[in-house]
Short mmCIF file of C-alpha atoms and ligand atoms in Angstrom, two decimals:
data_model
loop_
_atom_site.label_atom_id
_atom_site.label_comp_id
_atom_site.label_asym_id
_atom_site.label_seq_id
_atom_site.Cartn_x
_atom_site.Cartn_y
_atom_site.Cartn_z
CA UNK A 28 94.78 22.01 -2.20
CA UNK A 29 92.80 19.23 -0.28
CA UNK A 30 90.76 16.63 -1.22
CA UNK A 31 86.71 16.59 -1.49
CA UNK A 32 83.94 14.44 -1.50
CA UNK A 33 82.55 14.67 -5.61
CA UNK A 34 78.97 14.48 -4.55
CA UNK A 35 78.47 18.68 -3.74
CA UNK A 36 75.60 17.91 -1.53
CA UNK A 37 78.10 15.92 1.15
CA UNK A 38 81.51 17.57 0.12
CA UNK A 39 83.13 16.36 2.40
CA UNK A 40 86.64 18.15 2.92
CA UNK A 41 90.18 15.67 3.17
CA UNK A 42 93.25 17.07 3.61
CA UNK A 43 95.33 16.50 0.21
CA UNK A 44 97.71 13.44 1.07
CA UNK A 45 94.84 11.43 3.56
CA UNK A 46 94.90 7.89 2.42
CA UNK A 47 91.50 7.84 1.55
CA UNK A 48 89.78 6.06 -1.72
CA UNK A 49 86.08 6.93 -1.05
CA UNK A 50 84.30 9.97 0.95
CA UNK A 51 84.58 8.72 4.51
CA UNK A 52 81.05 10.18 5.14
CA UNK A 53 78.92 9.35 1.87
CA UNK A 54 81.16 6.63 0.46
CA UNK A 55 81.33 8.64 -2.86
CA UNK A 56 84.65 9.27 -5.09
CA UNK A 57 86.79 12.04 -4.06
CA UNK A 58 88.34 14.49 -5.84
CA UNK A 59 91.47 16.84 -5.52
CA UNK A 60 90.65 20.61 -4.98
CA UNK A 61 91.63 23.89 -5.14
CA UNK A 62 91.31 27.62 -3.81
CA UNK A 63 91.20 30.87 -5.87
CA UNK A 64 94.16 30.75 -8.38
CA UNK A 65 96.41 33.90 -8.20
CA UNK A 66 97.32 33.72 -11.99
CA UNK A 67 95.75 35.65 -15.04
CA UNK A 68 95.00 34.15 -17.84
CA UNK A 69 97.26 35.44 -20.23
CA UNK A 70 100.05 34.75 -17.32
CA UNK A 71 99.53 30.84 -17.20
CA UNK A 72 99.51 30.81 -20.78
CA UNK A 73 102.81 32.72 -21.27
CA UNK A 74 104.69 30.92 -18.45
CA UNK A 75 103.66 27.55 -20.38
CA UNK A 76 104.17 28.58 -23.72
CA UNK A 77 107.79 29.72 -22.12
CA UNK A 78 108.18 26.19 -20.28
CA UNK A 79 108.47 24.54 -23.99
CA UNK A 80 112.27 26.16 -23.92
CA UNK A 81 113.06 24.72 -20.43
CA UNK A 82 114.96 22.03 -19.84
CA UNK A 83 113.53 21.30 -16.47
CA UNK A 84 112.46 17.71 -15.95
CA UNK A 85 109.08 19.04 -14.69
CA UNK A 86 108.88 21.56 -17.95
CA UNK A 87 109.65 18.93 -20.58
CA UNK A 88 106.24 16.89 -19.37
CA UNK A 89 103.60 17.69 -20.76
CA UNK A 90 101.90 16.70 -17.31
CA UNK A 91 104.17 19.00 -14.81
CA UNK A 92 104.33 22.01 -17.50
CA UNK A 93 100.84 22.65 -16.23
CA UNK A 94 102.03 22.18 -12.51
CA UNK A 95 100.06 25.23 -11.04
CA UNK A 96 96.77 22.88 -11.68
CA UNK A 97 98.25 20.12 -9.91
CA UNK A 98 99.26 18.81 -6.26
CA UNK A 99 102.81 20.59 -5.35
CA UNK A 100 105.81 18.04 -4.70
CA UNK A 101 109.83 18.64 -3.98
CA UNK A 102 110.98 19.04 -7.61
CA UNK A 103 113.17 15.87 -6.83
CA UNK A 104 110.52 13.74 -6.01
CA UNK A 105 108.49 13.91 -9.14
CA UNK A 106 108.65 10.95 -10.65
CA UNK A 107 108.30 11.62 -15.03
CA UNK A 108 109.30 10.34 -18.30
CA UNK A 109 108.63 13.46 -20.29
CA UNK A 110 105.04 12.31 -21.02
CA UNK A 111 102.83 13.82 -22.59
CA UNK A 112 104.09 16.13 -25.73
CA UNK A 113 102.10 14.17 -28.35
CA UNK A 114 100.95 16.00 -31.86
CA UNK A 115 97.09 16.54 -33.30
CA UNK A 116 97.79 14.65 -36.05
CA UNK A 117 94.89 15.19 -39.14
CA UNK A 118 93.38 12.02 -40.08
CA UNK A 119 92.64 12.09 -43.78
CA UNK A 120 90.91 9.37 -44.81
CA UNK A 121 89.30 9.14 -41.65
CA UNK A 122 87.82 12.50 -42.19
CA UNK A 123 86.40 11.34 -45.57
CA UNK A 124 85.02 8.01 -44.06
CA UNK A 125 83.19 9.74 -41.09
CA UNK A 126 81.18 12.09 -43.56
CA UNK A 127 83.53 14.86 -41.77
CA UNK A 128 85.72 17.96 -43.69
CA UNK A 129 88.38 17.06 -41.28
CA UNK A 130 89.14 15.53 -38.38
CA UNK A 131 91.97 15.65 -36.29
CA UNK A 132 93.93 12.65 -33.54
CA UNK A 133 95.11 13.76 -30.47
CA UNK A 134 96.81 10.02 -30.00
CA UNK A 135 98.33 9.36 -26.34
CA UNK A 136 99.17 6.00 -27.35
CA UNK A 137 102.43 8.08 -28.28
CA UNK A 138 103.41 7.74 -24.63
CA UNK A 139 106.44 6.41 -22.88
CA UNK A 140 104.13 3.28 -22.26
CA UNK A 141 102.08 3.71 -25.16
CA UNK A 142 98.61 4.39 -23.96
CA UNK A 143 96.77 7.41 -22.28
CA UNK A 144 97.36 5.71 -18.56
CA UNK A 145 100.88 7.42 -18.39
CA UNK A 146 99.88 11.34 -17.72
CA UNK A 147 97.95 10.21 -14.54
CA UNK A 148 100.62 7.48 -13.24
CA UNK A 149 103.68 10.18 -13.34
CA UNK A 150 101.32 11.80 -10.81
CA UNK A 151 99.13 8.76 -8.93
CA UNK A 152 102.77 7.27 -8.79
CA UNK A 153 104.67 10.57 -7.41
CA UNK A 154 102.01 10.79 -4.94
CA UNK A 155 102.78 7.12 -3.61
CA UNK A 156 106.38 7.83 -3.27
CA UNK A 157 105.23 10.76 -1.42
CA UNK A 158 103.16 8.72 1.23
CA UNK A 159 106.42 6.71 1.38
CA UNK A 160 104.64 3.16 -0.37
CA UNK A 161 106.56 0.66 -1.44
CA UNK A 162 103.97 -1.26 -2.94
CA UNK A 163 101.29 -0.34 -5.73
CA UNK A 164 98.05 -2.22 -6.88
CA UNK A 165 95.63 -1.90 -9.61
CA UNK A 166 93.12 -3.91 -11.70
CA UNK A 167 93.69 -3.44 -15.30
CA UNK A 168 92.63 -4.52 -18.75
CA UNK A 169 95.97 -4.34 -19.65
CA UNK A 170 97.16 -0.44 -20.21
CA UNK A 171 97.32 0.87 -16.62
CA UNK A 172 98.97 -2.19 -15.50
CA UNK A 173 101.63 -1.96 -18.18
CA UNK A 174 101.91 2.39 -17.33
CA UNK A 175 101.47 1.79 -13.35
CA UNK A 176 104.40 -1.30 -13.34
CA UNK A 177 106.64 0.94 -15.61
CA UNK A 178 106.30 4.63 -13.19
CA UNK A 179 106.57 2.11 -10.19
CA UNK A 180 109.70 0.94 -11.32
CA UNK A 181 111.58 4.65 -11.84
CA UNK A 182 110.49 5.20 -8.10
CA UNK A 183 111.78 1.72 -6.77
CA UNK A 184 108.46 0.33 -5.85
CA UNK A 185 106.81 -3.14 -6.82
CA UNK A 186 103.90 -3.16 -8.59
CA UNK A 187 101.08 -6.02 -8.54
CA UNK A 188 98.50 -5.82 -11.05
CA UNK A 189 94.89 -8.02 -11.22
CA UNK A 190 94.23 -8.69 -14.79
CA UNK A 191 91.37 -10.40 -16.10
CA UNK A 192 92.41 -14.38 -16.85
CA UNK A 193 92.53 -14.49 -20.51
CA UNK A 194 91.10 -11.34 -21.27
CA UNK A 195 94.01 -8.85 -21.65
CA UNK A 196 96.30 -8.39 -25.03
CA UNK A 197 99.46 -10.87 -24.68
CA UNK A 198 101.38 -7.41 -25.79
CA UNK A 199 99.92 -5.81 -22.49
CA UNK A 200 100.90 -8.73 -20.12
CA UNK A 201 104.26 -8.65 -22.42
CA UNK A 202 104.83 -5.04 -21.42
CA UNK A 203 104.01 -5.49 -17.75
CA UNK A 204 106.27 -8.62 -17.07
CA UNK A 205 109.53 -5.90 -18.84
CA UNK A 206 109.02 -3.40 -16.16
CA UNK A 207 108.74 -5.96 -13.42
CA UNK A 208 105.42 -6.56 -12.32
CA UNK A 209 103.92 -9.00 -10.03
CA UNK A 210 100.63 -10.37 -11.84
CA UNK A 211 97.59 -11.45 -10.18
CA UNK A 212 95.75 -13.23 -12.59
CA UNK A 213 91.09 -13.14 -11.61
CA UNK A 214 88.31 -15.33 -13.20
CA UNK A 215 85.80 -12.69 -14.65
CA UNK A 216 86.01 -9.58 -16.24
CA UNK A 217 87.74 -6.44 -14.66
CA UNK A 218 85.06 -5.50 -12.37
CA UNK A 219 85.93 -8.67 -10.42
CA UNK A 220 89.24 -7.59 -10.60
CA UNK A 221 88.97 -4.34 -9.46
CA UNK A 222 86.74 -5.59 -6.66
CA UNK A 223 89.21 -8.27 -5.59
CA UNK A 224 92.10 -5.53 -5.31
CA UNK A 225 90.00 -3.78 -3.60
CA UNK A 226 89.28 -6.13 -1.18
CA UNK A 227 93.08 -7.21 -0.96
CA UNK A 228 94.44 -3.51 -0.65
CA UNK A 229 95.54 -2.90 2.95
CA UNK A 230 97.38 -0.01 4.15
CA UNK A 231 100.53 -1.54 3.23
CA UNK A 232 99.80 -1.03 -0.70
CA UNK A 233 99.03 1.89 -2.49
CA UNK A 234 95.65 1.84 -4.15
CA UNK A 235 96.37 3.27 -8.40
CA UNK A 236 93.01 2.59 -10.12
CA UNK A 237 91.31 5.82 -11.16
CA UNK A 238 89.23 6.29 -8.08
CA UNK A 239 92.35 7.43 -7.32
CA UNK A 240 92.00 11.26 -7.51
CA UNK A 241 95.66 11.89 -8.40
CA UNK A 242 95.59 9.93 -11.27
CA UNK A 243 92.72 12.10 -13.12
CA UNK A 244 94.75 15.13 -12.33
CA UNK A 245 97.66 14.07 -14.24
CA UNK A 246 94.96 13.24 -17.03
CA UNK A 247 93.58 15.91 -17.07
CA UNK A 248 96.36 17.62 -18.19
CA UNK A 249 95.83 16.51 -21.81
CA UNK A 250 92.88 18.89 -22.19
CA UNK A 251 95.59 21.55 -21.18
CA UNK A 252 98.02 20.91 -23.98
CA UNK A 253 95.08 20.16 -27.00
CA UNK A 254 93.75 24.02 -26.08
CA UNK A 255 97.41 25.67 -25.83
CA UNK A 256 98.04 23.52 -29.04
CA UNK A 257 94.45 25.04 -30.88
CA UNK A 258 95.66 28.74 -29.39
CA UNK A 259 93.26 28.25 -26.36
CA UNK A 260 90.16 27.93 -28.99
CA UNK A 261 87.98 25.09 -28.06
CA UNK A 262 86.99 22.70 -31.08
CA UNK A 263 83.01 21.81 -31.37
CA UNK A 264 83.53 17.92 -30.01
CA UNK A 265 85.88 16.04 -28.51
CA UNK A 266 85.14 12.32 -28.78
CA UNK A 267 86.90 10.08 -26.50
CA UNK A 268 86.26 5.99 -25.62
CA UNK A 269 84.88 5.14 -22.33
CA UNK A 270 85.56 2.12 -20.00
CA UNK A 271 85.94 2.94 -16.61
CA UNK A 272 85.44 6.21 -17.21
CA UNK A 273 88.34 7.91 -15.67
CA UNK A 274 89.11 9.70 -18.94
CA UNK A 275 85.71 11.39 -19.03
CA UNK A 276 85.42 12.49 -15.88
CA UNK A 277 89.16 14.29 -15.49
CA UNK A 278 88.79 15.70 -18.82
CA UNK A 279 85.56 17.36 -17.79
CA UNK A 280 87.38 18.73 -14.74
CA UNK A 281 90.00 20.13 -16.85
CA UNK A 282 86.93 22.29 -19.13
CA UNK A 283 85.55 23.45 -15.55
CA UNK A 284 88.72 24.50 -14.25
CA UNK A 285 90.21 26.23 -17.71
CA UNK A 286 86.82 28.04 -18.09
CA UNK A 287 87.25 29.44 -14.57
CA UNK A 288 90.66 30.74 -14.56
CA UNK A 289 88.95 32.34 -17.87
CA UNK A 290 91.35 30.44 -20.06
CA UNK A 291 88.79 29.49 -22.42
CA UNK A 292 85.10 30.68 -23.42
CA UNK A 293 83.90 27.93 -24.75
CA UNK A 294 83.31 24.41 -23.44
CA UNK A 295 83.52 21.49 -25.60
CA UNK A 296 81.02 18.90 -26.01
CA UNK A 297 82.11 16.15 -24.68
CA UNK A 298 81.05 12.14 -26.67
CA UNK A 299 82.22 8.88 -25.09
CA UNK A 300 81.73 6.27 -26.81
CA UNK A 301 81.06 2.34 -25.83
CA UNK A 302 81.07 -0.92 -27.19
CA UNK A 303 77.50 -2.05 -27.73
CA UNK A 304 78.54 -5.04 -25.45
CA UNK A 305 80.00 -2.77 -22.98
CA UNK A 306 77.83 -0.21 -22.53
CA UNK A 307 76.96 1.18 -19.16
CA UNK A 308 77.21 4.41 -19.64
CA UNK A 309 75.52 4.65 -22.65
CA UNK A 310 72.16 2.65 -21.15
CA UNK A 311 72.19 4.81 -17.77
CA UNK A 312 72.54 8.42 -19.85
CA UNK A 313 69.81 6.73 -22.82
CA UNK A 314 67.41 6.10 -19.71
CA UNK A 315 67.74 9.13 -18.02
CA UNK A 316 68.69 6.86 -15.08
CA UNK A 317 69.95 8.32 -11.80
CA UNK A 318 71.39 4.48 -10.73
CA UNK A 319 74.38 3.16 -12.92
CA UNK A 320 72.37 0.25 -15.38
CA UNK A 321 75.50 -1.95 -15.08
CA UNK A 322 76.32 -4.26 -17.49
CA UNK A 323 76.65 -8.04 -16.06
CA UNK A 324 78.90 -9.65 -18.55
CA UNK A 325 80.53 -7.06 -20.93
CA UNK A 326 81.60 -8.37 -24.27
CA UNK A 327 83.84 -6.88 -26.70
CA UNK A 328 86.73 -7.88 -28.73
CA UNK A 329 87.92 -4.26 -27.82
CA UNK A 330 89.14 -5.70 -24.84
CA UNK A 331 90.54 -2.52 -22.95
CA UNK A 332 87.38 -1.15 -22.84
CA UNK A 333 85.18 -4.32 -21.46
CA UNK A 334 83.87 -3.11 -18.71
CA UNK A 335 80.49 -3.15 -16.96
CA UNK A 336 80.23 -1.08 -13.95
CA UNK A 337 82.48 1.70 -14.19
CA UNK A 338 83.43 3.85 -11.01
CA UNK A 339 83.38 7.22 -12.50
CA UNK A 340 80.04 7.08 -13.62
CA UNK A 341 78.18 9.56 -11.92
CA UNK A 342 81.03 11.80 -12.52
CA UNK A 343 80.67 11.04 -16.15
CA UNK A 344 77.07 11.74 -16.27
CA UNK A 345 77.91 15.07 -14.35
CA UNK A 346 80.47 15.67 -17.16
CA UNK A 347 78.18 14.83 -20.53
CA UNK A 348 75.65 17.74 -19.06
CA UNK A 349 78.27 20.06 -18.10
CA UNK A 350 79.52 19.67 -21.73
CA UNK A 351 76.48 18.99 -23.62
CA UNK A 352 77.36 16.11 -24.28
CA UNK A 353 76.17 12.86 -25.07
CA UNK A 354 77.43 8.42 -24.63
CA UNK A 355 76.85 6.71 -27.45
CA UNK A 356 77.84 3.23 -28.65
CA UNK A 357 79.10 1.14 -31.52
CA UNK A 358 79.41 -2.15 -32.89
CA UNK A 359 82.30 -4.41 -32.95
CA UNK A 360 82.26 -4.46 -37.05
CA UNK A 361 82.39 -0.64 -36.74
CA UNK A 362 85.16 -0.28 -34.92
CA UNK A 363 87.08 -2.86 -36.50
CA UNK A 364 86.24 -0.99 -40.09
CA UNK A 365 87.28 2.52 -38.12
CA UNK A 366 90.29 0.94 -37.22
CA UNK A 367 91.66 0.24 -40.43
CA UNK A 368 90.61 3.16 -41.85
CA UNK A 369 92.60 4.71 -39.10
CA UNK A 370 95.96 2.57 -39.90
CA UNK A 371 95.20 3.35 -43.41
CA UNK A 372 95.82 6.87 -42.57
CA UNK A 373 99.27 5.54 -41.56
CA UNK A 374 98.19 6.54 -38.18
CA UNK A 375 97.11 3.29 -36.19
CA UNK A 376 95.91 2.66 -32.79
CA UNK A 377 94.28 -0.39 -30.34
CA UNK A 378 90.84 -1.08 -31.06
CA UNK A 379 89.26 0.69 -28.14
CA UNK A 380 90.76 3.96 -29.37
CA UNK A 381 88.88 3.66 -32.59
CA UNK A 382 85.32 3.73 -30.69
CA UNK A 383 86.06 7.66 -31.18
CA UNK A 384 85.98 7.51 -35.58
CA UNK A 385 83.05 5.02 -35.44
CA UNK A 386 80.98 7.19 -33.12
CA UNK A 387 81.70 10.44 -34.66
CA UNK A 388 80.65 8.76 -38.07
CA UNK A 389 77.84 7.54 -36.48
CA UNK A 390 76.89 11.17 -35.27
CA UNK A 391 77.03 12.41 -38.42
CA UNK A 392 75.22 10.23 -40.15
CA UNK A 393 72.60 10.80 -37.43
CA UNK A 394 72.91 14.55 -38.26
CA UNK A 395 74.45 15.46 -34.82
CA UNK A 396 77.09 16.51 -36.00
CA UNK A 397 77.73 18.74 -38.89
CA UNK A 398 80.10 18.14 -41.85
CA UNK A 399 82.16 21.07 -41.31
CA UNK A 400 82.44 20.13 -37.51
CA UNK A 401 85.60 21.17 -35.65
CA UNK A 402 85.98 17.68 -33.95
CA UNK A 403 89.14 16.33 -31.97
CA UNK A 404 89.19 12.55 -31.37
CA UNK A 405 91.25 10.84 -28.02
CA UNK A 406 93.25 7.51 -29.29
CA UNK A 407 94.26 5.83 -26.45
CA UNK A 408 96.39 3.19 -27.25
CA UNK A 409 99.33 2.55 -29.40
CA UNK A 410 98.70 0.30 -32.92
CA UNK A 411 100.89 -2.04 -31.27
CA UNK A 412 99.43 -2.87 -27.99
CA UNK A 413 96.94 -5.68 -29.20
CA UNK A 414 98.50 -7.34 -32.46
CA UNK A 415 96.78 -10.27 -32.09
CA UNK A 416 93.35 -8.38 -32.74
CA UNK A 417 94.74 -7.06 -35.94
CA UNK A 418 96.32 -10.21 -37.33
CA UNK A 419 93.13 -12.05 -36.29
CA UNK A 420 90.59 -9.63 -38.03
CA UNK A 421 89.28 -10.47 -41.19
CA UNK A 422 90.49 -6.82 -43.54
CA UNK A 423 94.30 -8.28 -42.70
CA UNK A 424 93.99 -11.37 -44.85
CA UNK A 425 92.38 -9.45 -47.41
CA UNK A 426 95.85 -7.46 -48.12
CA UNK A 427 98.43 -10.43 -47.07
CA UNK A 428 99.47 -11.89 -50.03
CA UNK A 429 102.50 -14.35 -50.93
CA UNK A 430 105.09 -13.49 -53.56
CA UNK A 431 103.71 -15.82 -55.88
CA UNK A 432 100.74 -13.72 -55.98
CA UNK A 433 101.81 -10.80 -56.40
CA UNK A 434 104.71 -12.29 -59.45
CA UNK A 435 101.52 -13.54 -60.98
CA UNK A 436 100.08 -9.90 -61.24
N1 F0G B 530 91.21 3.18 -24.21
C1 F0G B 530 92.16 2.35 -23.75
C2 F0G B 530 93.24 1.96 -24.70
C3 F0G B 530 92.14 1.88 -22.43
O1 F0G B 530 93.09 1.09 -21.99
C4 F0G B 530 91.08 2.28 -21.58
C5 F0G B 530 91.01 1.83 -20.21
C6 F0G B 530 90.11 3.15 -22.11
C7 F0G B 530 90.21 3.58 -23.41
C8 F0G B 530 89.00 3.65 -21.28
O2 F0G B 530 89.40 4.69 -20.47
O3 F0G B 530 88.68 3.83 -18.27
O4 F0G B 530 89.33 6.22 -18.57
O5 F0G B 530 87.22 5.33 -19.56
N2 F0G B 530 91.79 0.98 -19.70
C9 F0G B 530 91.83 0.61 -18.29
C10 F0G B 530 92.99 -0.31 -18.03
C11 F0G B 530 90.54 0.17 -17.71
O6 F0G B 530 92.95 -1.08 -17.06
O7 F0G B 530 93.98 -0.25 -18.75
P1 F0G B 530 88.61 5.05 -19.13
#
């Protein structure tokens, strides 16, 4: 494996463990890659169907099951928490209110840290105690802080996060303080954040944003356990939110990687979905545009995903026409009205993670998609990660009701 410039007209060739954040020739993200893989298909998927009776540390992650896709480290120094293993749960009711037959959750917010960011810290963080760094960084809107300060921890490394100054969920800054974390609090939204880390990141501190290309291998890996889990049979859509985009563009590596060790046929479409206020991608795919149409100030009370110039945007845009795709956006009423439809389906998730319901309702009522749609949506976050949005929004006080009340019945 070695690591390679993602624009194919430079690519640029790393070796694999160079401390190295952008293409040293092109300035463009890089990406971990591979040779020719000596495995058939219906090899990989035996020795990882077999992996679910291990008790190996490395087998019991739903990360390091799929380990022949990933960087190779000393068993010992893996650093996991047996992420990843999270169900498809149906979502009833949200089926019914999206127009759809059915729809089904994959929800990563059912995560040691609650939230998506753990499959690619076990391995952005593994591959810091590799280099031998005893300090980590990141920017954050809360989630990969909370995930980065928690893996940096099990390895014995402090972790210093940038969060946006009064813009992150108290439960996130909560979380992040438990496990330790020094916190760098920025004026501005997270792009200033992320640009003031990256200002501030010598060689002294490990870099663990998503440019980092062995965090999107670890998340990645969740495309690998929703086909094993639908028998290797690719659903029509998978809808997941975008912010920084990180998601997008490692799931769309996993689809070009599965397809070419012939593990599956088909390739999903592939719909992120924005906040109207934060919606980059969505403006630069609408216009055709080859330049990311940034967004200046990003507003949205979906707070993990406010965010105006994302970094894995032209491998997003790669990734919607790979897929056939599309980015599409949503209000702040409609995700607030998918959310509680999703906790009425005693499911529950943050509100970023319900972008997914309101755009695929929005697709169908477009006509996009069809009724009878095999669609997969990504929930990133656990219910509890932003209370105060939920005890703030306006369907709460509609069902909180005193005793009285409810006597007087
Ligand atoms: N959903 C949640 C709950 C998130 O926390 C994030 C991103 C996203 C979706 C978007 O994912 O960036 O891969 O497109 N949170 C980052 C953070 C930015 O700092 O926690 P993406």
């Amino acid at each position: 494996m070695y690591l390679r410039c993602s624009d194919e007209r430079c690519s640029t060739k790393l070796e694999l463990h160079q401390r190295a954040l952008a293409c040293p020739r092109c300035g463009d993200l890089l990406e971990v890659a591979a040779g020719p893989l000596m495995f058939s298909p219906q090899v990989l998927k035996e020795l990882w169907w077999n992996r679910h009776s291990s008790r190996d540390p490395r087998d019991r992650s739903g990360v390091w099951r799929f380990r022949e896709f990933l960087p190779d480290y000393p068993p010992q120094d893996i650093v996991t928490m047996g992420e990843g293993n999270v169900p498809l749960v149906p979502g009833i009711k949200s089926a019914g209110w999206a127009g759809l037959s059915g729809i089904r959750f994959k929800h990563l917010g059912w995560n040691p840290t609650a939230c998506f960011k753990d499959l690619g810290m076990t391995v952005g963080v593994t591959e810091a105690k590799f280099q031998g760094a005893r300090t980590v960084a990141c920017a954050s809107t809360g989630n990969t802080a909370g995930s980065m300060a928690a893996y940096a921890a099990r390895a014995g490394m402090t972790a210093r996060v940038y969060l946006p100054a009064g813009a992150v969920s108290p439960n996130k800054v909560a979380q992040a303080l438990d496990y330790g974390a020094e916190i760098v609090e920025v004026e501005g939204s997270f792009d200033r954040a992320l640009a003031t880390v990256l200002r501030e990141a010598g060689s002294e501190i490990y870099f663990l944003n998503s440019i980092n290309p062995f965090r999107l291998e670890g998340q990645k890996t969740v495309m690998f356990e929703l086909l094993e889990e639908l028998g290797w049979r690719s659903p029509d859509y998978i809808v997941v939110p975008g912010g920084n985009l990180g998601n997008t563009a490692a799931f769309g590596k996993a689809f070009m990687e599965l397809q070419g060790a012939g593990l599956i046929d088909k390739v999903p479409r592939l719909v992120v979905v924005q906040a109207e206020g934060a919606n980059p991608l969505v403006r630069t795919w609408r216009e055709g545009s080859d330049e990311l149409l940034a967004v200046k100030e990003p507003r949205t009370a979906a707070t993990a995903i406010r965010i105006g110039a994302p970094v894995s945007w032209k491998k997003a845009l790669k990734v919607l026409r790979f897929t056939g795709g599309r980015a599409i956006d949503v209000t702040d009423d409609e995700i607030a009205e998918a959310k509680s439809v999703i906790g009425r389906d005693g499911i529950g998730c943050e509100p970023a993670s319900a972008t997914t319901l309101a755009g695929a309702r929005k697709l169908v009522r477009e006509g996009a998609i069809g009724r009878d749609s095999n669609v997969v949506a990504i929930l990133t976050g656990h219910v509890l990660k932003d209370t105060d949005y939920i005890i703030r929004s306006r369907y709460t006080s509609a069902v909180i009701r005193t005793s009285a009340e409810v006597q007087a019945d």
